[in-house]
Short mmCIF file of C-alpha atoms in Angstrom, two decimals:
data_model
loop_
_atom_site.label_atom_id
_atom_site.label_comp_id
_atom_site.label_asym_id
_atom_site.label_seq_id
_atom_site.Cartn_x
_atom_site.Cartn_y
_atom_site.Cartn_z
CA GLY A 1 -8.57 28.39 -0.22
CA THR A 2 -6.56 29.82 2.66
CA LEU A 3 -9.11 32.37 3.84
CA ASP A 4 -11.90 29.83 3.70
CA ALA A 5 -9.80 27.40 5.72
CA LEU A 6 -9.26 30.15 8.28
CA ARG A 7 -13.01 30.72 8.47
CA LEU A 8 -12.63 34.42 7.68
CA GLY A 9 -15.49 35.93 5.70
CA ILE A 10 -14.79 38.98 3.54
CA VAL A 11 -17.32 41.29 1.90
CA ARG A 12 -16.02 44.22 -0.18
CA ILE A 13 -18.46 47.11 -0.58
CA ASP A 14 -18.21 50.39 -2.43
CA VAL A 15 -18.86 53.88 -1.07
CA ALA A 16 -22.59 53.47 -1.80
CA GLY A 17 -22.74 50.23 0.15
CA ARG A 18 -23.08 47.93 -2.88
CA VAL A 19 -21.50 44.47 -2.57
CA LEU A 20 -18.56 44.11 -4.96
CA PHE A 21 -17.29 40.76 -3.76
CA LEU A 22 -17.78 38.14 -1.06
CA ASN A 23 -15.79 34.98 -0.49
CA ARG A 24 -16.97 31.43 0.02
CA ALA A 25 -16.82 31.64 3.81
CA VAL A 26 -19.55 34.30 3.74
CA GLU A 27 -21.64 32.10 1.46
CA SER A 28 -21.28 29.29 3.99
CA PHE A 29 -22.01 31.44 7.05
CA CYS A 30 -25.04 33.15 5.60
CA GLU A 31 -26.30 30.68 2.97
CA LEU A 32 -25.87 33.26 0.23
CA ALA A 33 -25.06 32.78 -3.43
CA ARG A 34 -22.20 34.98 -4.59
CA GLU A 35 -23.80 35.75 -7.95
CA GLU A 36 -27.07 36.80 -6.27
CA SER A 37 -25.38 39.06 -3.71
CA VAL A 38 -22.94 41.06 -5.83
CA GLY A 39 -24.52 44.39 -6.80
CA ARG A 40 -26.99 44.44 -3.93
CA HIS A 41 -26.79 46.80 -0.96
CA TYR A 42 -25.03 45.22 2.03
CA SER A 43 -28.17 45.73 4.15
CA GLU A 44 -29.81 42.94 2.12
CA LEU A 45 -27.28 40.39 3.36
CA ARG A 46 -28.79 37.90 5.78
CA PHE A 47 -26.67 38.79 8.81
CA VAL A 48 -27.38 42.56 8.56
CA GLY A 49 -30.21 43.81 10.77
CA ALA A 50 -30.94 47.38 11.80
CA GLU A 51 -28.33 47.44 14.57
CA VAL A 52 -25.67 45.88 12.33
CA ASP A 53 -26.54 48.37 9.58
CA ARG A 54 -25.95 51.26 12.00
CA PHE A 55 -22.64 49.73 13.10
CA ILE A 56 -21.40 49.40 9.49
CA SER A 57 -22.57 52.86 8.39
CA ARG A 58 -20.94 54.56 11.40
CA HIS A 59 -17.62 52.93 10.52
CA MET A 60 -17.93 53.78 6.83
CA GLU A 61 -18.55 57.43 7.75
CA ASP A 62 -15.76 57.43 10.38
CA LEU A 63 -18.28 58.23 13.11
CA ALA A 64 -17.79 55.11 15.21
CA ASP A 65 -16.40 55.17 18.72
CA PRO A 66 -12.75 53.98 18.64
CA GLN A 67 -13.65 51.35 21.27
CA GLU A 68 -16.38 49.99 19.02
CA LYS A 69 -14.09 47.73 16.99
CA LYS A 70 -16.19 44.60 16.60
CA MET A 71 -19.79 43.56 16.82
CA ARG A 72 -21.08 40.04 17.50
CA VAL A 73 -23.69 38.85 14.99
CA GLU A 74 -25.56 35.57 14.67
CA THR A 75 -26.82 34.00 11.48
CA ARG A 76 -27.95 30.70 10.00
CA GLY A 77 -25.83 29.06 7.34
CA LYS A 78 -25.99 25.99 5.17
CA GLY A 79 -27.91 23.10 6.69
CA GLY A 80 -29.52 25.41 9.25
CA ALA A 81 -26.35 25.63 11.37
CA THR A 82 -26.11 28.69 13.63
CA TYR A 83 -22.94 30.76 13.28
CA ARG A 84 -21.64 33.37 15.67
CA LEU A 85 -19.49 35.93 13.91
CA ASP A 86 -17.44 38.93 14.98
CA LEU A 87 -17.97 41.74 12.45
CA GLU A 88 -15.22 44.29 11.83
CA VAL A 89 -15.24 47.12 9.26
CA GLN A 90 -12.00 48.30 7.63
CA LYS A 91 -11.09 50.61 4.80
CA ASP A 92 -9.76 48.75 1.77
CA GLN A 93 -6.08 49.74 1.59
CA THR A 94 -5.94 49.19 -2.15
CA ILE A 95 -9.10 51.17 -2.98
CA PRO A 96 -9.62 53.66 -0.10
CA GLN A 97 -13.19 54.55 -1.07
CA ASP A 98 -14.21 50.88 -0.65
CA SER A 99 -14.65 49.08 2.66
CA LEU A 100 -14.14 45.52 3.85
CA LEU A 101 -16.59 43.75 6.12
CA LEU A 102 -14.55 41.08 7.94
CA LEU A 103 -16.48 38.23 9.54
CA TYR A 104 -14.53 36.13 12.03
CA ASP A 105 -16.11 32.76 12.82
CA VAL A 106 -16.17 32.52 16.63
CA THR A 107 -18.78 29.75 16.83
CA GLU A 108 -16.25 27.28 18.18
CA VAL A 109 -14.75 29.91 20.47
CA THR A 110 -18.03 30.65 22.19
CA ALA A 111 -18.91 26.96 22.51
CA LEU A 112 -15.58 26.08 24.08
CA ARG A 113 -15.67 29.09 26.39
CA ARG A 114 -19.08 28.01 27.60
CA GLN A 115 -17.42 24.71 28.48
CA LEU A 116 -14.71 26.59 30.36
CA ASP A 117 -17.36 28.28 32.43
CA HIS A 118 -19.27 25.07 33.08
CA HIS A 119 -18.47 23.57 36.46
CA GLU A 120 -18.53 19.78 36.64
CA LYS A 121 -16.97 18.59 39.87
CA PHE A 122 -17.23 15.65 42.21
CA HIS A 123 -15.33 16.69 45.32
CA GLU A 124 -12.00 17.80 43.78
CA LEU A 125 -12.37 15.69 40.64
CA VAL A 126 -13.34 17.55 37.46
CA GLY A 127 -14.97 16.04 34.38
CA ARG A 128 -18.18 15.20 32.64
CA SER A 129 -16.97 12.62 30.10
CA ALA A 130 -18.63 9.21 30.16
CA SER A 131 -15.59 7.65 31.84
CA MET A 132 -15.52 10.25 34.61
CA THR A 133 -19.28 10.12 35.15
CA SER A 134 -18.95 6.36 35.57
CA LEU A 135 -16.03 6.85 37.96
CA PHE A 136 -18.03 9.29 40.10
CA ARG A 137 -20.82 6.74 40.34
CA ARG A 138 -18.40 3.98 41.35
CA ILE A 139 -16.82 6.21 44.00
CA GLN A 140 -20.24 6.78 45.56
CA GLU A 141 -20.90 3.05 45.51
CA VAL A 142 -17.62 1.99 47.20
CA ALA A 143 -17.81 4.87 49.70
CA THR A 144 -20.86 3.36 51.37
CA VAL A 145 -19.06 0.14 52.38
CA ASP A 146 -15.87 -0.34 54.37
CA PHE A 147 -14.12 -2.58 51.85
CA THR A 148 -10.50 -2.17 50.84
CA VAL A 149 -10.21 -0.41 47.46
CA LEU A 150 -7.42 -0.62 44.89
CA ILE A 151 -7.18 2.52 42.74
CA GLU A 152 -5.32 1.94 39.48
CA GLY A 153 -4.17 4.44 36.89
CA GLU A 154 -1.22 6.10 35.21
CA THR A 155 0.89 8.62 37.08
CA GLY A 156 -0.85 11.99 37.27
CA THR A 157 -4.42 10.75 36.77
CA GLY A 158 -5.54 11.82 40.26
CA LYS A 159 -5.45 8.64 42.35
CA GLU A 160 -5.06 10.50 45.64
CA LEU A 161 -7.98 12.80 44.73
CA VAL A 162 -10.10 9.67 44.18
CA ALA A 163 -9.03 8.33 47.57
CA ARG A 164 -9.93 11.62 49.23
CA ALA A 165 -13.31 11.62 47.46
CA ILE A 166 -14.03 8.10 48.76
CA HIS A 167 -13.13 9.19 52.27
CA ALA A 168 -15.21 12.39 52.03
CA ALA A 169 -18.27 10.46 50.80
CA SER A 170 -17.97 7.71 53.44
CA ASN A 171 -19.23 7.48 57.00
CA ARG A 172 -15.59 7.95 58.07
CA SER A 173 -15.45 11.50 56.69
CA ASP A 174 -15.24 12.98 60.20
CA GLY A 175 -12.16 10.87 60.91
CA PRO A 176 -8.58 11.50 59.69
CA PHE A 177 -7.37 10.92 56.15
CA VAL A 178 -3.71 9.84 56.24
CA ALA A 179 -1.80 9.53 52.96
CA VAL A 180 1.49 7.63 52.74
CA ASN A 181 3.68 7.43 49.62
CA CYS A 182 5.29 4.01 49.71
CA ALA A 183 7.78 4.73 46.93
CA GLY A 184 11.35 5.76 47.65
CA LEU A 185 11.44 4.67 51.32
CA THR A 186 13.53 1.84 52.68
CA GLU A 187 11.72 -1.16 54.12
CA THR A 188 12.94 -0.30 57.63
CA LEU A 189 11.80 3.32 57.51
CA LEU A 190 8.44 2.58 55.92
CA THR A 191 7.77 -0.23 58.40
CA SER A 192 8.47 2.12 61.30
CA GLN A 193 6.24 4.81 59.82
CA LEU A 194 3.34 2.45 59.14
CA PHE A 195 3.44 0.28 62.25
CA GLY A 196 5.11 2.59 64.76
CA HIS A 197 7.84 1.46 67.15
CA LYS A 198 8.56 0.90 70.81
CA ARG A 199 11.18 2.90 72.64
CA GLY A 200 14.59 1.26 72.24
CA ALA A 201 13.49 -0.86 69.25
CA PHE A 202 16.47 0.52 67.28
CA THR A 203 19.10 3.20 67.51
CA GLY A 204 17.40 6.56 67.71
CA ALA A 205 14.07 5.19 68.98
CA VAL A 206 14.05 7.34 72.13
CA ALA A 207 10.29 7.18 72.70
CA ASP A 208 7.25 5.12 71.79
CA HIS A 209 5.97 6.13 68.36
CA LYS A 210 2.47 5.64 66.97
CA GLY A 211 2.47 4.63 63.29
CA TYR A 212 0.17 5.67 60.46
CA PHE A 213 -2.16 2.71 60.99
CA GLU A 214 -2.96 3.97 64.47
CA ALA A 215 -2.89 7.64 63.46
CA ALA A 216 -5.67 6.94 60.94
CA ALA A 217 -7.95 5.32 63.56
CA GLY A 218 -11.61 6.04 62.82
CA GLY A 219 -10.69 7.28 59.33
CA THR A 220 -8.88 6.24 56.17
CA LEU A 221 -5.28 5.24 55.44
CA PHE A 222 -4.24 5.75 51.82
CA LEU A 223 -1.21 3.76 50.66
CA ASP A 224 0.01 5.31 47.42
CA GLU A 225 2.37 3.41 45.10
CA ILE A 226 1.59 0.14 46.89
CA GLY A 227 3.37 -1.76 44.11
CA GLU A 228 6.72 -0.43 45.36
CA ILE A 229 6.73 -2.09 48.79
CA SER A 230 9.18 -4.90 49.55
CA PRO A 231 8.20 -8.61 49.83
CA GLY A 232 8.73 -8.48 53.60
CA LEU A 233 6.42 -5.51 54.02
CA GLN A 234 3.89 -7.14 51.71
CA ALA A 235 3.68 -10.07 54.14
CA MET A 236 3.25 -7.74 57.14
CA LEU A 237 0.53 -5.73 55.36
CA LEU A 238 -1.33 -8.91 54.43
CA ARG A 239 -1.45 -9.93 58.08
CA VAL A 240 -2.81 -6.52 59.10
CA LEU A 241 -5.57 -6.75 56.50
CA GLU A 242 -6.51 -10.26 57.65
CA ASP A 243 -6.31 -9.74 61.43
CA LYS A 244 -7.25 -6.04 61.69
CA ARG A 245 -4.52 -5.72 64.29
CA VAL A 246 -1.09 -4.08 64.33
CA THR A 247 2.07 -4.59 66.36
CA ARG A 248 4.63 -1.82 66.72
CA VAL A 249 8.24 -2.59 65.84
CA GLY A 250 10.02 -3.95 68.95
CA ASP A 251 6.76 -4.55 70.82
CA THR A 252 4.69 -7.66 71.52
CA LEU A 253 1.37 -5.95 72.18
CA GLU A 254 -1.18 -6.22 69.40
CA ARG A 255 -3.48 -3.25 68.92
CA ALA A 256 -6.88 -3.52 67.26
CA LEU A 257 -7.40 -1.33 64.24
CA ASP A 258 -10.42 0.68 63.15
CA VAL A 259 -9.20 2.01 59.83
CA ARG A 260 -10.16 1.68 56.20
CA ILE A 261 -7.35 0.91 53.75
CA LEU A 262 -7.23 2.44 50.28
CA ALA A 263 -4.30 1.63 48.02
CA ALA A 264 -3.15 2.99 44.66
CA THR A 265 -0.69 1.96 41.98
CA HIS A 266 0.37 2.71 38.42
CA HIS A 267 1.69 -0.86 38.14
CA ASP A 268 -0.14 -3.80 36.60
CA LEU A 269 -0.24 -5.71 39.88
CA ALA A 270 -1.82 -8.74 38.23
CA GLU A 271 1.23 -9.02 35.97
CA ASP A 272 3.55 -8.34 38.92
CA ALA A 273 1.83 -11.15 40.83
CA ARG A 274 2.15 -13.49 37.85
CA VAL A 275 5.94 -13.01 37.67
CA GLY A 276 6.38 -13.11 41.46
CA ARG A 277 7.03 -9.40 42.18
CA PHE A 278 3.84 -8.98 44.18
CA ARG A 279 1.98 -11.39 46.43
CA SER A 280 -1.19 -12.62 44.76
CA ASP A 281 -2.91 -13.15 48.14
CA LEU A 282 -2.21 -9.51 49.06
CA LEU A 283 -3.52 -8.39 45.67
CA TYR A 284 -6.81 -10.18 46.29
CA ARG A 285 -7.09 -8.55 49.71
CA LEU A 286 -6.45 -5.10 48.30
CA ARG A 287 -8.67 -5.55 45.27
CA VAL A 288 -11.95 -6.23 47.04
CA ALA A 289 -13.17 -3.14 45.20
CA ARG A 290 -11.36 -1.77 42.19
CA LEU A 291 -11.35 1.62 40.48
CA ILE A 292 -9.49 2.20 37.21
CA LEU A 293 -8.78 5.82 36.29
CA PRO A 294 -8.75 6.80 32.61
CA PRO A 295 -5.70 8.62 31.21
CA LEU A 296 -6.29 12.19 30.09
CA VAL A 297 -5.99 11.27 26.39
CA ALA A 298 -9.02 9.00 26.83
CA ARG A 299 -11.16 11.91 28.04
CA ARG A 300 -10.00 14.88 26.00
CA GLU A 301 -13.48 16.42 26.22
CA ASP A 302 -12.73 17.16 29.88
CA ILE A 303 -9.70 19.32 29.04
CA PRO A 304 -11.68 22.61 28.71
CA LEU A 305 -13.32 21.95 32.09
CA LEU A 306 -9.97 21.17 33.71
CA VAL A 307 -8.41 24.29 32.18
CA GLY A 308 -11.20 26.45 33.57
CA HIS A 309 -10.80 24.81 36.99
CA PHE A 310 -7.04 25.42 37.04
CA LEU A 311 -7.39 29.01 35.80
CA ARG A 312 -9.80 29.77 38.65
CA ARG A 313 -7.27 28.36 41.11
CA VAL A 314 -4.48 30.44 39.57
CA ARG A 315 -6.58 33.61 39.86
CA ALA A 316 -7.37 32.84 43.50
CA ALA A 317 -3.73 32.11 44.33
CA THR A 318 -1.98 34.88 42.38
CA GLY A 319 -4.57 37.52 41.59
CA LYS A 320 -3.63 37.39 37.89
CA GLU A 321 -6.59 38.00 35.58
CA CYS A 322 -6.15 34.88 33.45
CA ARG A 323 -9.74 34.01 32.57
CA GLU A 324 -9.69 32.10 29.30
CA LEU A 325 -7.61 30.42 26.64
CA SER A 326 -7.48 31.42 23.01
CA ILE A 327 -8.77 28.78 20.60
CA PRO A 328 -5.28 28.09 19.14
CA ALA A 329 -3.98 27.54 22.68
CA LEU A 330 -6.87 25.25 23.54
CA ARG A 331 -6.36 23.29 20.33
CA LEU A 332 -2.72 22.70 21.27
CA LEU A 333 -3.85 21.33 24.64
CA LEU A 334 -6.45 19.13 22.98
CA ASP A 335 -3.86 17.73 20.55
CA HIS A 336 -1.12 17.04 23.11
CA SER A 337 -0.44 13.41 24.12
CA TRP A 338 -0.31 14.18 27.90
CA PRO A 339 2.11 11.52 29.17
CA GLY A 340 1.89 13.22 32.58
CA ASN A 341 -1.91 13.28 32.48
CA VAL A 342 -3.86 15.82 34.58
CA ARG A 343 -0.80 16.70 36.64
CA GLU A 344 1.01 17.75 33.44
CA LEU A 345 -2.02 19.75 32.27
CA LYS A 346 -2.17 21.58 35.60
CA ALA A 347 1.52 22.46 35.34
CA ALA A 348 1.04 23.66 31.74
CA VAL A 349 -1.85 25.96 32.72
CA GLU A 350 0.13 27.37 35.63
CA PHE A 351 3.16 27.91 33.36
CA ALA A 352 1.00 29.68 30.76
CA SER A 353 -0.69 31.82 33.40
CA LEU A 354 2.69 32.91 34.72
CA HIS A 355 3.80 34.02 31.24
CA SER A 356 0.48 35.56 30.17
CA THR A 357 0.24 39.35 30.06
CA GLY A 358 -3.54 39.66 29.75
CA PRO A 359 -6.83 37.98 30.57
CA THR A 360 -6.52 35.59 27.61
CA VAL A 361 -3.81 32.94 27.61
CA VAL A 362 -2.49 32.55 24.06
CA ALA A 363 -0.59 29.72 22.39
CA GLU A 364 2.76 31.48 22.85
CA ASP A 365 2.27 31.38 26.63
CA LEU A 366 2.19 27.56 26.72
CA PRO A 367 5.27 25.44 27.56
CA PRO A 368 7.52 24.84 24.51
CA GLU A 369 6.97 21.08 24.48
CA ILE A 370 3.22 21.64 24.05
CA ARG A 371 3.70 24.31 21.38
CA GLY A 372 5.88 21.85 19.46
CA GLU A 373 8.58 24.49 19.39
CA GLY A 374 11.05 23.97 16.59
CA GLN A 375 8.75 21.87 14.42
CA PHE A 376 7.43 24.74 12.29
CA ALA A 377 9.78 27.55 13.26
CA ILE A 378 10.54 30.18 10.62
CA PRO A 379 12.62 33.32 11.00
CA VAL A 380 10.93 36.67 11.49
CA LEU A 381 11.17 38.32 8.08
CA PRO A 382 12.03 42.01 7.71
CA SER A 383 9.32 44.28 6.42
CA SER A 384 11.53 45.26 3.48
CA ILE A 385 10.85 41.91 1.86
CA PHE A 386 7.22 43.00 1.48
CA ASP A 387 7.97 46.59 0.54
CA SER A 388 9.18 45.16 -2.75
CA ALA A 389 6.88 42.15 -2.92
CA SER A 390 5.96 42.86 -6.51
CA SER A 391 9.57 42.17 -7.52
CA LEU A 392 9.57 38.76 -5.83
CA PRO A 393 8.62 35.57 -7.59
CA PRO A 394 4.91 35.06 -6.73
CA THR A 395 5.49 31.79 -4.92
CA GLU A 396 8.10 33.22 -2.56
CA GLY A 397 5.90 35.97 -1.12
CA LYS A 398 2.88 33.69 -1.02
CA GLU A 399 4.80 30.99 0.82
CA ALA A 400 5.98 33.53 3.40
CA LEU A 401 2.39 34.57 4.08
CA LEU A 402 1.21 30.99 4.41
CA ALA A 403 4.14 30.06 6.64
CA ALA A 404 3.44 33.01 8.93
CA LEU A 405 -0.24 32.04 9.14
CA LYS A 406 0.70 28.48 10.02
CA VAL A 407 3.05 29.51 12.81
CA ALA A 408 0.44 31.97 14.15
CA ASP A 409 -2.26 29.27 14.20
CA GLY A 410 -4.24 31.19 11.60
CA ASN A 411 -4.29 34.44 13.59
CA ARG A 412 -3.91 37.23 11.03
CA SER A 413 -2.78 39.89 13.51
CA ARG A 414 0.00 37.73 14.97
CA ALA A 415 1.06 36.60 11.48
CA ALA A 416 1.36 40.24 10.41
CA ARG A 417 3.39 41.10 13.54
CA ARG A 418 5.66 38.14 12.91
CA LEU A 419 6.37 39.43 9.40
CA GLY A 420 6.84 43.00 10.62
CA ILE A 421 3.98 44.49 8.62
CA SER A 422 0.63 46.05 9.45
CA ARG A 423 -2.54 43.99 9.37
CA ALA A 424 -3.87 46.10 6.52
CA THR A 425 -0.72 45.35 4.49
CA PHE A 426 -1.10 41.70 5.37
CA TYR A 427 -4.65 41.62 3.99
CA ARG A 428 -3.52 43.48 0.89
CA ARG A 429 -0.79 40.90 0.25
CA LEU A 430 -3.34 38.11 0.67
CA SER A 431 -5.46 39.84 -1.94
CA GLU A 432 -2.50 40.36 -4.30
CA TYR A 433 -1.72 36.65 -4.27
CA GLY A 434 -5.35 35.75 -4.81
CA LEU A 435 -5.61 33.84 -1.54
CA GLU A 436 -8.95 35.40 -0.62
CA LEU A 437 -10.50 34.44 -3.93
CA LYS A 438 -10.08 30.66 -3.60
#
C-alpha cells in the first residue's frame, strides 16, 4: 500500500496506551505480528525502551517540550536488518482521545549522510568507487616517470584536475604548472602562445615573447583539447616532442626544453587518426601513458561524496549554512543522466545552495532540468476540495492525495502544503481512503 511504500510506520493507541492498530511497515521494522500486538500496551513493542516510553507518555499527557518533536530509535526488523526510525507522537484527529505513533524510516538517510561526511580525496579529485580508486593508483604510477600522458574522458570529467594531480605528485611539483586550452584559438595565435615569437616576427610583435613551452620550464605543460589543433600545429608539436627543443616564431635559435607534456581530449583520437584528422605518429608520442576518466554515470556511488565536497566549498565561499541534501533531492541527483558530468553536478549543487533557505537542500532547490519539471506537474488544489471530500467520488480524492505525494517525493508535509491542508488533515484523508491499511 501507499504508506508501506513510503516507509511510514503507524501505530494507533488508545488513552490507556493499548495498541489498536499497526500497519505493515511497523511489522517490517520491528519484526512484529499485527495479530500478536493489537491489545497489548505500546511499551511491549520491540522499539520501546524506557527512554522511548517516557517520550511517548510525555506527549500523550501534553507535557513534552515543544522542541521535543521527534526521537531517534533503533530496532531490528525482519532478517536481522537494523532500522533507524524517527518517532513522532500525534493526537488522532478523528478520535482525539487516541494517539498515533508515527515511525519514519531514516535508515537510508543516515547511511547516505554518513557518506556525505566521508572525505575521499586524492589531491582535488573526489571519489571512492572502484574506477576512481584505480585512477588514483594510475596517477601515482605515471607521476613517478617523466613520460608524456594522454588523459581521455568526456567533457566535465575533471581532466585538468587529473593533470594537476600528476604534476603535484611528481618530482616537478616545485616547478610551474601551465595549462593551455587549445580549442577556439586560431593556428597563428596558438602557435605564438605555445612557441613564443621574436620581435618583428609579425605585425604587433614589438618585443621578444617567451611561449608556454619555455614558461613551463622545470614543470608541466598541460595541453587541453589537444584534438582541436590544426594539422600544421600537429606537425610542429610532434617535432618538439621528438627533439625536446623549441624555436620561437620568426627566430632561428633553438632552445632546449625541460618540460613534461600532459595532453587531454574528449575526442576518440584513434578514430580521428584512422580517418586522417589527427596524426597517428603524434598520437603515439602523446599516448606513451594513457589515463581514461570514467563518466559520472559510471560512478554514481561517488555522487554523495562529490555533493558533500561541493557543499563544503559553497559554505566556505558564501557563508551559507547548506550542510546536507534531503533524500528526495539526493535521489534526483542519483537518477540524473549527467551529460555534463562532474562539472554539471557542481553547477547543480551551487544552484541549489543559492536557492536553499535552510541547512538542508531540498528537491525544490535543484535546477528544473534535474527535477524533471513539467513531467509530473499538477495544479495546487484549493483546500475547499477537501472540506467536502466526503461528497467526492472516492477515486477523485484518493488520486489527488497520491498525486500530491508523488510530486512531493513522498514527503507528507510538503504534499499537505501543496494541497493547502494541514498535515493532520492529510493523514485523516489517507485514513478515510484506506491507504494506511494496505
